[in-house]
PDB file of C-alpha atoms and ligand atoms in Angstrom:
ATOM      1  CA  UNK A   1      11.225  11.680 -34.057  1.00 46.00           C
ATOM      2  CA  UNK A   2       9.891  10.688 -37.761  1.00 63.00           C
ATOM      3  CA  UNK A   3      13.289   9.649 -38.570  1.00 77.00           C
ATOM      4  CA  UNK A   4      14.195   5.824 -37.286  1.00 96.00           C
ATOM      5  CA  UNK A   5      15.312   5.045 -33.537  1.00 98.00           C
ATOM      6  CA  UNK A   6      19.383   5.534 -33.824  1.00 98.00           C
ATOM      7  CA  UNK A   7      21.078   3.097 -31.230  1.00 98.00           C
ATOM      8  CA  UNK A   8      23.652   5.292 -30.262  1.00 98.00           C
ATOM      9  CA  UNK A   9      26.692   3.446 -28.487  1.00 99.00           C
ATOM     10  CA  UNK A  10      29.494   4.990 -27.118  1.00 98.00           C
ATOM     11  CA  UNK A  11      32.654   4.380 -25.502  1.00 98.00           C
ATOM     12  CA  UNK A  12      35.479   5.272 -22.889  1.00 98.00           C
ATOM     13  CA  UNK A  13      37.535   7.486 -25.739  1.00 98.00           C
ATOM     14  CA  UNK A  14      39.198  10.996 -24.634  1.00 97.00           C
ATOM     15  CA  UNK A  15      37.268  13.888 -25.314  1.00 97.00           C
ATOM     16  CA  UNK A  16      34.115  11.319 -25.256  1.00 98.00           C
ATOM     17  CA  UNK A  17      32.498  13.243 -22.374  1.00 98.00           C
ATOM     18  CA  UNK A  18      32.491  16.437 -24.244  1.00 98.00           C
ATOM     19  CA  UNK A  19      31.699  15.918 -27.649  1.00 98.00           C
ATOM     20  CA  UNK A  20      29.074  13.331 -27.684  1.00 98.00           C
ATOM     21  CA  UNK A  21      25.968  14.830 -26.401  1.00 98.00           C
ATOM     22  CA  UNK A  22      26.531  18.099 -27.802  1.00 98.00           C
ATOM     23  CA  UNK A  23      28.817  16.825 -31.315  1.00 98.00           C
ATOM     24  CA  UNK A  24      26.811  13.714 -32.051  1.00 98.00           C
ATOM     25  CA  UNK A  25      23.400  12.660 -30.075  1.00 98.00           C
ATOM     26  CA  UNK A  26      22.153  16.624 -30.137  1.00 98.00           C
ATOM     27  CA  UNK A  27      22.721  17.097 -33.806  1.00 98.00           C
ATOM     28  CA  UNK A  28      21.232  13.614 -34.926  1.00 98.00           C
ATOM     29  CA  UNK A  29      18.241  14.294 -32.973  1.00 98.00           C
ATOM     30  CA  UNK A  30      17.549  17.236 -34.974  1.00 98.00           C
ATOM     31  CA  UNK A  31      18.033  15.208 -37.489  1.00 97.00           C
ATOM     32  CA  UNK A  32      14.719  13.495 -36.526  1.00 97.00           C
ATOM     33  CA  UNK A  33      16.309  10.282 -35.474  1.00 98.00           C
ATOM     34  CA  UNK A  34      14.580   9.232 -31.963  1.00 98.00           C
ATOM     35  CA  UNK A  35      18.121   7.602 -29.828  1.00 98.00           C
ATOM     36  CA  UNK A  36      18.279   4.788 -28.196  1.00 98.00           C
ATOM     37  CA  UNK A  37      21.379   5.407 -26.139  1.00 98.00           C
ATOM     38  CA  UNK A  38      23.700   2.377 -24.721  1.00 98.00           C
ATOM     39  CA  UNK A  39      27.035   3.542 -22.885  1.00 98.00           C
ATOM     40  CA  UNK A  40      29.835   1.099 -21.626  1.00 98.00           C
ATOM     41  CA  UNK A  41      30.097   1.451 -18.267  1.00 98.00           C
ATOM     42  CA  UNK A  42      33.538   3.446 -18.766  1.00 98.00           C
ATOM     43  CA  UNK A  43      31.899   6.339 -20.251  1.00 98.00           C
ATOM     44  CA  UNK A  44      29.058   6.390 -18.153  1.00 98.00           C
ATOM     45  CA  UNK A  45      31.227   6.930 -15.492  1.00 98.00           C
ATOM     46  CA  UNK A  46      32.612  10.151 -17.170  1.00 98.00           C
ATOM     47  CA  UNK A  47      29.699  11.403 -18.836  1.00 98.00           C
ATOM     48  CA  UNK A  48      28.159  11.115 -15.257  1.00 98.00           C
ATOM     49  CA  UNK A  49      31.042  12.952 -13.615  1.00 98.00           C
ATOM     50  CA  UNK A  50      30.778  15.580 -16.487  1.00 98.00           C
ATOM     51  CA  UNK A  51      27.055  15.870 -15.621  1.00 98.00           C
ATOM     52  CA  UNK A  52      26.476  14.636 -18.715  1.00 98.00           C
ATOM     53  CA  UNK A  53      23.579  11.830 -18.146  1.00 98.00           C
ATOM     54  CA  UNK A  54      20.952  14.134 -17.404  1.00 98.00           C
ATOM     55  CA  UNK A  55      21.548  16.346 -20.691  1.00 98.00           C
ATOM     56  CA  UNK A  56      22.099  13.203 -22.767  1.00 98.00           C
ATOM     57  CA  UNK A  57      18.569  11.942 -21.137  1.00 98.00           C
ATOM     58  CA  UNK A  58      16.777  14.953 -22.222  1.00 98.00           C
ATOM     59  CA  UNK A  59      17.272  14.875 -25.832  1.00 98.00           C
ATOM     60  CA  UNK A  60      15.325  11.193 -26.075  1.00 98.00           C
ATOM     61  CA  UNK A  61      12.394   9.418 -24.264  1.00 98.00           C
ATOM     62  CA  UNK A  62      13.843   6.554 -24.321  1.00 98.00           C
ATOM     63  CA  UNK A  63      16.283   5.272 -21.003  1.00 98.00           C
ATOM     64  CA  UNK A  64      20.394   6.365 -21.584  1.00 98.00           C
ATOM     65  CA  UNK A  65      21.290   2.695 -21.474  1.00 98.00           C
ATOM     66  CA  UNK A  66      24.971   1.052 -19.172  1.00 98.00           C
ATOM     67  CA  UNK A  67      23.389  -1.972 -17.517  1.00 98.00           C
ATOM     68  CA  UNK A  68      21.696  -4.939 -18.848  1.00 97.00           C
ATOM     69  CA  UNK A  69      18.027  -5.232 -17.586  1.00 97.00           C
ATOM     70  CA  UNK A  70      16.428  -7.822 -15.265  1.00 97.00           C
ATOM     71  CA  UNK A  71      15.354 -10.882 -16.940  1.00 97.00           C
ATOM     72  CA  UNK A  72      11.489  -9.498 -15.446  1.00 98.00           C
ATOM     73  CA  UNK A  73      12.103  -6.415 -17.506  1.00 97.00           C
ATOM     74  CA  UNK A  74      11.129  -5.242 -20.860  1.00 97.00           C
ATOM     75  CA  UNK A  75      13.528  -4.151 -23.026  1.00 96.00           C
ATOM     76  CA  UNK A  76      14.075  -0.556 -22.695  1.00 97.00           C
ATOM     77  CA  UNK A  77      14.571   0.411 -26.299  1.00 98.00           C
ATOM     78  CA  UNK A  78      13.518  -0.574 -29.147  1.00 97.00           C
ATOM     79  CA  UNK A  79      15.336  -2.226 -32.380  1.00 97.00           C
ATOM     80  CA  UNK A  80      16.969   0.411 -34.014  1.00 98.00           C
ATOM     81  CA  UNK A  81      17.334   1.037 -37.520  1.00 97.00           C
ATOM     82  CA  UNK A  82      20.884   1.832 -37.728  1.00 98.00           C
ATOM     83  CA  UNK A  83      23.456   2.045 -35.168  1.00 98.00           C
ATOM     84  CA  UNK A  84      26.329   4.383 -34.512  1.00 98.00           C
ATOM     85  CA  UNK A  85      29.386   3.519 -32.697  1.00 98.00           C
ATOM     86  CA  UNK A  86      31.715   6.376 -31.575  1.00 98.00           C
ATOM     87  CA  UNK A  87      33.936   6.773 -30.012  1.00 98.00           C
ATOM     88  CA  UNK A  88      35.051   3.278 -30.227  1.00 98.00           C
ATOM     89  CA  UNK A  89      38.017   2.472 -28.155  1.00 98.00           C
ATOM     90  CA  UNK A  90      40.803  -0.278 -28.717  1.00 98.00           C
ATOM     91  CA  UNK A  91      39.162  -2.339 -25.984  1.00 98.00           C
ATOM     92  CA  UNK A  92      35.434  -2.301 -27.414  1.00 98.00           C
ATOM     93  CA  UNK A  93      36.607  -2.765 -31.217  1.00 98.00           C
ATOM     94  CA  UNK A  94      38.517  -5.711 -29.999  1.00 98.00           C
ATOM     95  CA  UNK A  95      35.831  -7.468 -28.222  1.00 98.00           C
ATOM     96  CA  UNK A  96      33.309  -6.737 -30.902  1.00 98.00           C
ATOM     97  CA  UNK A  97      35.661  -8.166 -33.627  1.00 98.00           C
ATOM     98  CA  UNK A  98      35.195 -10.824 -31.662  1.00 98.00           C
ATOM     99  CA  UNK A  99      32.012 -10.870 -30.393  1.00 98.00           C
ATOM    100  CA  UNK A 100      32.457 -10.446 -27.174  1.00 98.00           C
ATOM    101  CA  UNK A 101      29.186  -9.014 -25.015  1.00 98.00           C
ATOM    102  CA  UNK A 102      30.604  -8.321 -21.629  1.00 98.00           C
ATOM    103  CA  UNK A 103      28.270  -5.354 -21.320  1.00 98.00           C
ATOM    104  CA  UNK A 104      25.315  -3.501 -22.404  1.00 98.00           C
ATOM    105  CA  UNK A 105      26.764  -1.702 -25.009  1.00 98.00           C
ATOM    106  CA  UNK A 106      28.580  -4.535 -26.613  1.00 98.00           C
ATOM    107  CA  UNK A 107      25.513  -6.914 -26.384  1.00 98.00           C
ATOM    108  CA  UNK A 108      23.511  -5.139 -28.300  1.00 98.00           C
ATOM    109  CA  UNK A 109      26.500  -4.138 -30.807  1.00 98.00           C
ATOM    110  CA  UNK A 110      26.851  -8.371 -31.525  1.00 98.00           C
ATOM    111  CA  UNK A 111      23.269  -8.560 -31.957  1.00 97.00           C
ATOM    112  CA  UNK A 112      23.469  -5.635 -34.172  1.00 98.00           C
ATOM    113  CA  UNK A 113      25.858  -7.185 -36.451  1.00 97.00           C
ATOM    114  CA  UNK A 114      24.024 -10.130 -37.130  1.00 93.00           C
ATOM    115  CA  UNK A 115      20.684  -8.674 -38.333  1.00 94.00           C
ATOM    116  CA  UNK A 116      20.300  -7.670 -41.869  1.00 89.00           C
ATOM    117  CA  UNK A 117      19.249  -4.550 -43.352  1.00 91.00           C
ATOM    118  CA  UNK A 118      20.776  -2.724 -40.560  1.00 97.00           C
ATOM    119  CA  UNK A 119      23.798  -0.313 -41.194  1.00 98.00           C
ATOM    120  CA  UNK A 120      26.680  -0.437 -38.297  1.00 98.00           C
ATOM    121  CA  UNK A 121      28.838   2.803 -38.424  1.00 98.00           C
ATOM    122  CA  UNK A 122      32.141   2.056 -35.968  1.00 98.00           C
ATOM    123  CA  UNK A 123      34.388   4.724 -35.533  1.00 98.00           C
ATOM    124  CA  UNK A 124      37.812   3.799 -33.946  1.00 98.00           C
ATOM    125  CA  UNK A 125      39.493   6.218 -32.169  1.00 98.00           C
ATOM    126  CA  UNK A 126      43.182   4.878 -31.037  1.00 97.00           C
ATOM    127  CA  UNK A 127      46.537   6.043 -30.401  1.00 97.00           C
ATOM    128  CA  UNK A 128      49.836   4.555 -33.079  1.00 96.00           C
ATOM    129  CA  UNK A 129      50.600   2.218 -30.108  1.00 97.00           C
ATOM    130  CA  UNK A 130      47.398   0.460 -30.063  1.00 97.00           C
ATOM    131  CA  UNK A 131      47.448   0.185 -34.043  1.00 97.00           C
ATOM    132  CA  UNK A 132      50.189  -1.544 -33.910  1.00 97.00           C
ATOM    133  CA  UNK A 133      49.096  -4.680 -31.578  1.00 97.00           C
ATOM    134  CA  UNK A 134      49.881  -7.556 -34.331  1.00 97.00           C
ATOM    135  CA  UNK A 135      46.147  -8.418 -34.405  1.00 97.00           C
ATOM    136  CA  UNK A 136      44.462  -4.978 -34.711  1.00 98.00           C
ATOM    137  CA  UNK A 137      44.303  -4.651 -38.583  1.00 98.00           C
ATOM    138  CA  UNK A 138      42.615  -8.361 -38.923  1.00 98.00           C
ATOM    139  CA  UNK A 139      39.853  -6.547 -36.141  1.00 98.00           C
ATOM    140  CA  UNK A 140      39.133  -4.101 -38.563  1.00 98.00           C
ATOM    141  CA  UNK A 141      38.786  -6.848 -41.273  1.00 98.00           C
ATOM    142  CA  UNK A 142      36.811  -8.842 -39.318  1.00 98.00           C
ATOM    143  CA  UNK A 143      34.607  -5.782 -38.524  1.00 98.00           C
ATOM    144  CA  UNK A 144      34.598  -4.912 -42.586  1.00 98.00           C
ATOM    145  CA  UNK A 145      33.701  -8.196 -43.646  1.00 97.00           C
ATOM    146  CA  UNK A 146      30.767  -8.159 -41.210  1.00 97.00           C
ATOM    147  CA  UNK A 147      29.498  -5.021 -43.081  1.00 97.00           C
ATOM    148  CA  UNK A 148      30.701  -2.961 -40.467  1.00 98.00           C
ATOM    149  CA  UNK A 149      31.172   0.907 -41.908  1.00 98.00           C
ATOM    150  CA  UNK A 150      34.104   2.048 -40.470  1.00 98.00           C
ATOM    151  CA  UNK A 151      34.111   5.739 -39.902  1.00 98.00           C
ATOM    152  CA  UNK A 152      37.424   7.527 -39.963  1.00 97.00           C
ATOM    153  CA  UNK A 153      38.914   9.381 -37.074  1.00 95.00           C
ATOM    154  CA  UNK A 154      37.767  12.809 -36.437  1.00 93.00           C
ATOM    155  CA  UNK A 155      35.371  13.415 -33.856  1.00 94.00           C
ATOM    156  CA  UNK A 156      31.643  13.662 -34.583  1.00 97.00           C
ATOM    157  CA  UNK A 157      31.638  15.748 -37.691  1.00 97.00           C
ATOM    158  CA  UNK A 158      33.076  12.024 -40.017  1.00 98.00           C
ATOM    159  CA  UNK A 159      30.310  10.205 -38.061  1.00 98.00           C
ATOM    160  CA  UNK A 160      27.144  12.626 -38.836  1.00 98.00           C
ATOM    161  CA  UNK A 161      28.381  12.723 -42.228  1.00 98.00           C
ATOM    162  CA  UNK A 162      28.253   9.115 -42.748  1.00 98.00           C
ATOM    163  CA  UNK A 163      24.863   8.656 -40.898  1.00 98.00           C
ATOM    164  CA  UNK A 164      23.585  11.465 -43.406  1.00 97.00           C
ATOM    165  CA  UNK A 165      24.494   9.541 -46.164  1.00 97.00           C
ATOM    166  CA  UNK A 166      23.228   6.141 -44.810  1.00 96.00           C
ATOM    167  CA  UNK A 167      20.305   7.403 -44.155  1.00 94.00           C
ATOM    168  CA  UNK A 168      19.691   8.934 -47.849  1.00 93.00           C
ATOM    169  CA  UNK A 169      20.023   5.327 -48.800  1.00 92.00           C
ATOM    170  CA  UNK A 170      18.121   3.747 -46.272  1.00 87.00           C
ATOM    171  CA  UNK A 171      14.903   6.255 -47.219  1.00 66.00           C
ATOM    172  CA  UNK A 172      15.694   6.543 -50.308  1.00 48.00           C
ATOM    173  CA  UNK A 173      14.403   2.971 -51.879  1.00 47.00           C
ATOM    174  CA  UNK A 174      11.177   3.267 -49.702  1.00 48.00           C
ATOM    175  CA  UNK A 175       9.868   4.950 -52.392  1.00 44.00           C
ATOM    176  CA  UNK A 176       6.916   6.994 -50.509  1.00 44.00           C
ATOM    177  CA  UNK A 177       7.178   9.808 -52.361  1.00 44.00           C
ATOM    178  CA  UNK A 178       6.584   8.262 -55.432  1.00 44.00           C
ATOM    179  CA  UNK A 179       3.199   7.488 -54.100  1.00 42.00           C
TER     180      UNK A 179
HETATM  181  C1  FMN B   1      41.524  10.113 -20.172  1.00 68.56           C
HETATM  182  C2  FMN B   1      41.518   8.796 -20.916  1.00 68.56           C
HETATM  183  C3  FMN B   1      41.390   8.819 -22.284  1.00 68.56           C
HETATM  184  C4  FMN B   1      41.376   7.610 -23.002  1.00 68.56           C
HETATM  185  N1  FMN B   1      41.231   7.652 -24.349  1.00 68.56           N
HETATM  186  C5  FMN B   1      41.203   6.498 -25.054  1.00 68.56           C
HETATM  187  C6  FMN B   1      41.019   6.516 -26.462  1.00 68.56           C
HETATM  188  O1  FMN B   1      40.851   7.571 -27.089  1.00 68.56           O
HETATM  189  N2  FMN B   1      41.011   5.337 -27.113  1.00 68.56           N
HETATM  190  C7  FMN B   1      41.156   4.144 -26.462  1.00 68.56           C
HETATM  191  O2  FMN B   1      41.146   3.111 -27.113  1.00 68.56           O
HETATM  192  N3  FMN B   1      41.307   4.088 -25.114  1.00 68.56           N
HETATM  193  C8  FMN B   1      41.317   5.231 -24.397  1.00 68.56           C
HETATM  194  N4  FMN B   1      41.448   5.195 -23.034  1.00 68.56           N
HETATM  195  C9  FMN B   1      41.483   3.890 -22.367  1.00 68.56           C
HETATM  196  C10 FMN B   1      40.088   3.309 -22.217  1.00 68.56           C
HETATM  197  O3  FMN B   1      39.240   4.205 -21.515  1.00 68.56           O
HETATM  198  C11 FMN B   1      40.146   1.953 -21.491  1.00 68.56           C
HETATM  199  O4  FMN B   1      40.810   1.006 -22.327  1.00 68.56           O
HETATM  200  C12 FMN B   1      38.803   1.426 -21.077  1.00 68.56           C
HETATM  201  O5  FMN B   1      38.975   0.153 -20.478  1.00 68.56           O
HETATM  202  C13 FMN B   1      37.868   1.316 -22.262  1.00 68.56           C
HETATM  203  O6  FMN B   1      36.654   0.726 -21.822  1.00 68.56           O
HETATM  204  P1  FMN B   1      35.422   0.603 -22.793  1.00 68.56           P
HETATM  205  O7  FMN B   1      35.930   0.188 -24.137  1.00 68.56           O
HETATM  206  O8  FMN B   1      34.563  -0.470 -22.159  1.00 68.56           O
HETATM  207  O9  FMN B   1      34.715   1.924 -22.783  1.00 68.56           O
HETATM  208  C14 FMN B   1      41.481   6.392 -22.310  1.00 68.56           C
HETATM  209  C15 FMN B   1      41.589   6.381 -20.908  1.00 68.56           C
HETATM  210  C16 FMN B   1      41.624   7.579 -20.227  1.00 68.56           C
HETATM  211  C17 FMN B   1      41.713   7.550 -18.725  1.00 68.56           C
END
């Protein structure tokens, strides 16, 4: 858990209630990364009919996020050092192109990409119909100019590649083993 809190967000995408625990949170917590996960409430839903939650839950002590706390409530995670998108459906690139927060996940993705220093992988996964909406390439602009990394399509193996090589950078300049 040496490695930086990972705000792993996740979306209703296919396949997103098999691969990410096991493809993407698992592997990055061996990583060292500690998670702080955030689900929209889409793939909670399947992730909780897969029996997924309680799995997820175990690989972090920090709450598997899909509601947004009571205003008397601390916040249940804390700021994470880089944050990982994926799978990120048509819907949820949309609304953060244009920052909207209508739930957990998406609140704390609009926060995300206004603070500096902190790298935002995305990775889209949508079908040739969706990609073709007139305004879906000026999302991904949008999302690009913001600093936004987008990660191609692929499953989890694009996105832990990525993270692996942010995270070379982000340790790299730190310099404590020049010490
Ligand atoms: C089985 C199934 C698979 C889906 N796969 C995708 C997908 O890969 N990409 C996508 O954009 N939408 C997909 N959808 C549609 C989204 O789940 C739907 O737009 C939902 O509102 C997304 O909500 P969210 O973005 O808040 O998670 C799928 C729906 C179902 C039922």
């Amino acid at each position: 858990m040496d490695g930086g809190v990972l705000g792993l967000v996740a979306s209703g995408g296919g396949g997103v209630e098999r691969w990410l625990r096991t493809g993407l949170a698992a592997p990055a917590a061996e990583r060292g990364w500690r998670l702080a996960v955030t689900l929209t409430p889409t793939a909670a839903r399947w992730l909780d009919e897969a029996g997924e939650l309680e799995e997820l839950a175990a690989l972090t002590d920090l709450p598997v996020r899909w509601t947004s706390r009571l205003p008397s409530e601390p916040k249940p995670h804390p700021p994470p050092d880089c944050f990982v998108f994926a799978p990120a459906t048509a819907n949820s690139v949309v609304k953060l192109a244009l920052g909207i927060s209508d739930n957990q996940a998406l609140t704390v993705l609009n926060e995300a990409l206004g603070l500096p220093d902190v790298p935002v992988l995305v990775q889209p996964q949508s079908n040739e119909a969706q990609r073709r909406h007139p305004a879906w390439a000026g999302h991904l602009a949008t999302l690009r100019a913001a600093g936004v990394l987008l990660v191609p399509e692929g499953g989890p193996g694009p996105v832990l590649a990525e993270l692996d090589r942010v995270r070379r950078a982000m340790i790299l300049p730190t310099g404590s083993d020049l010490v």
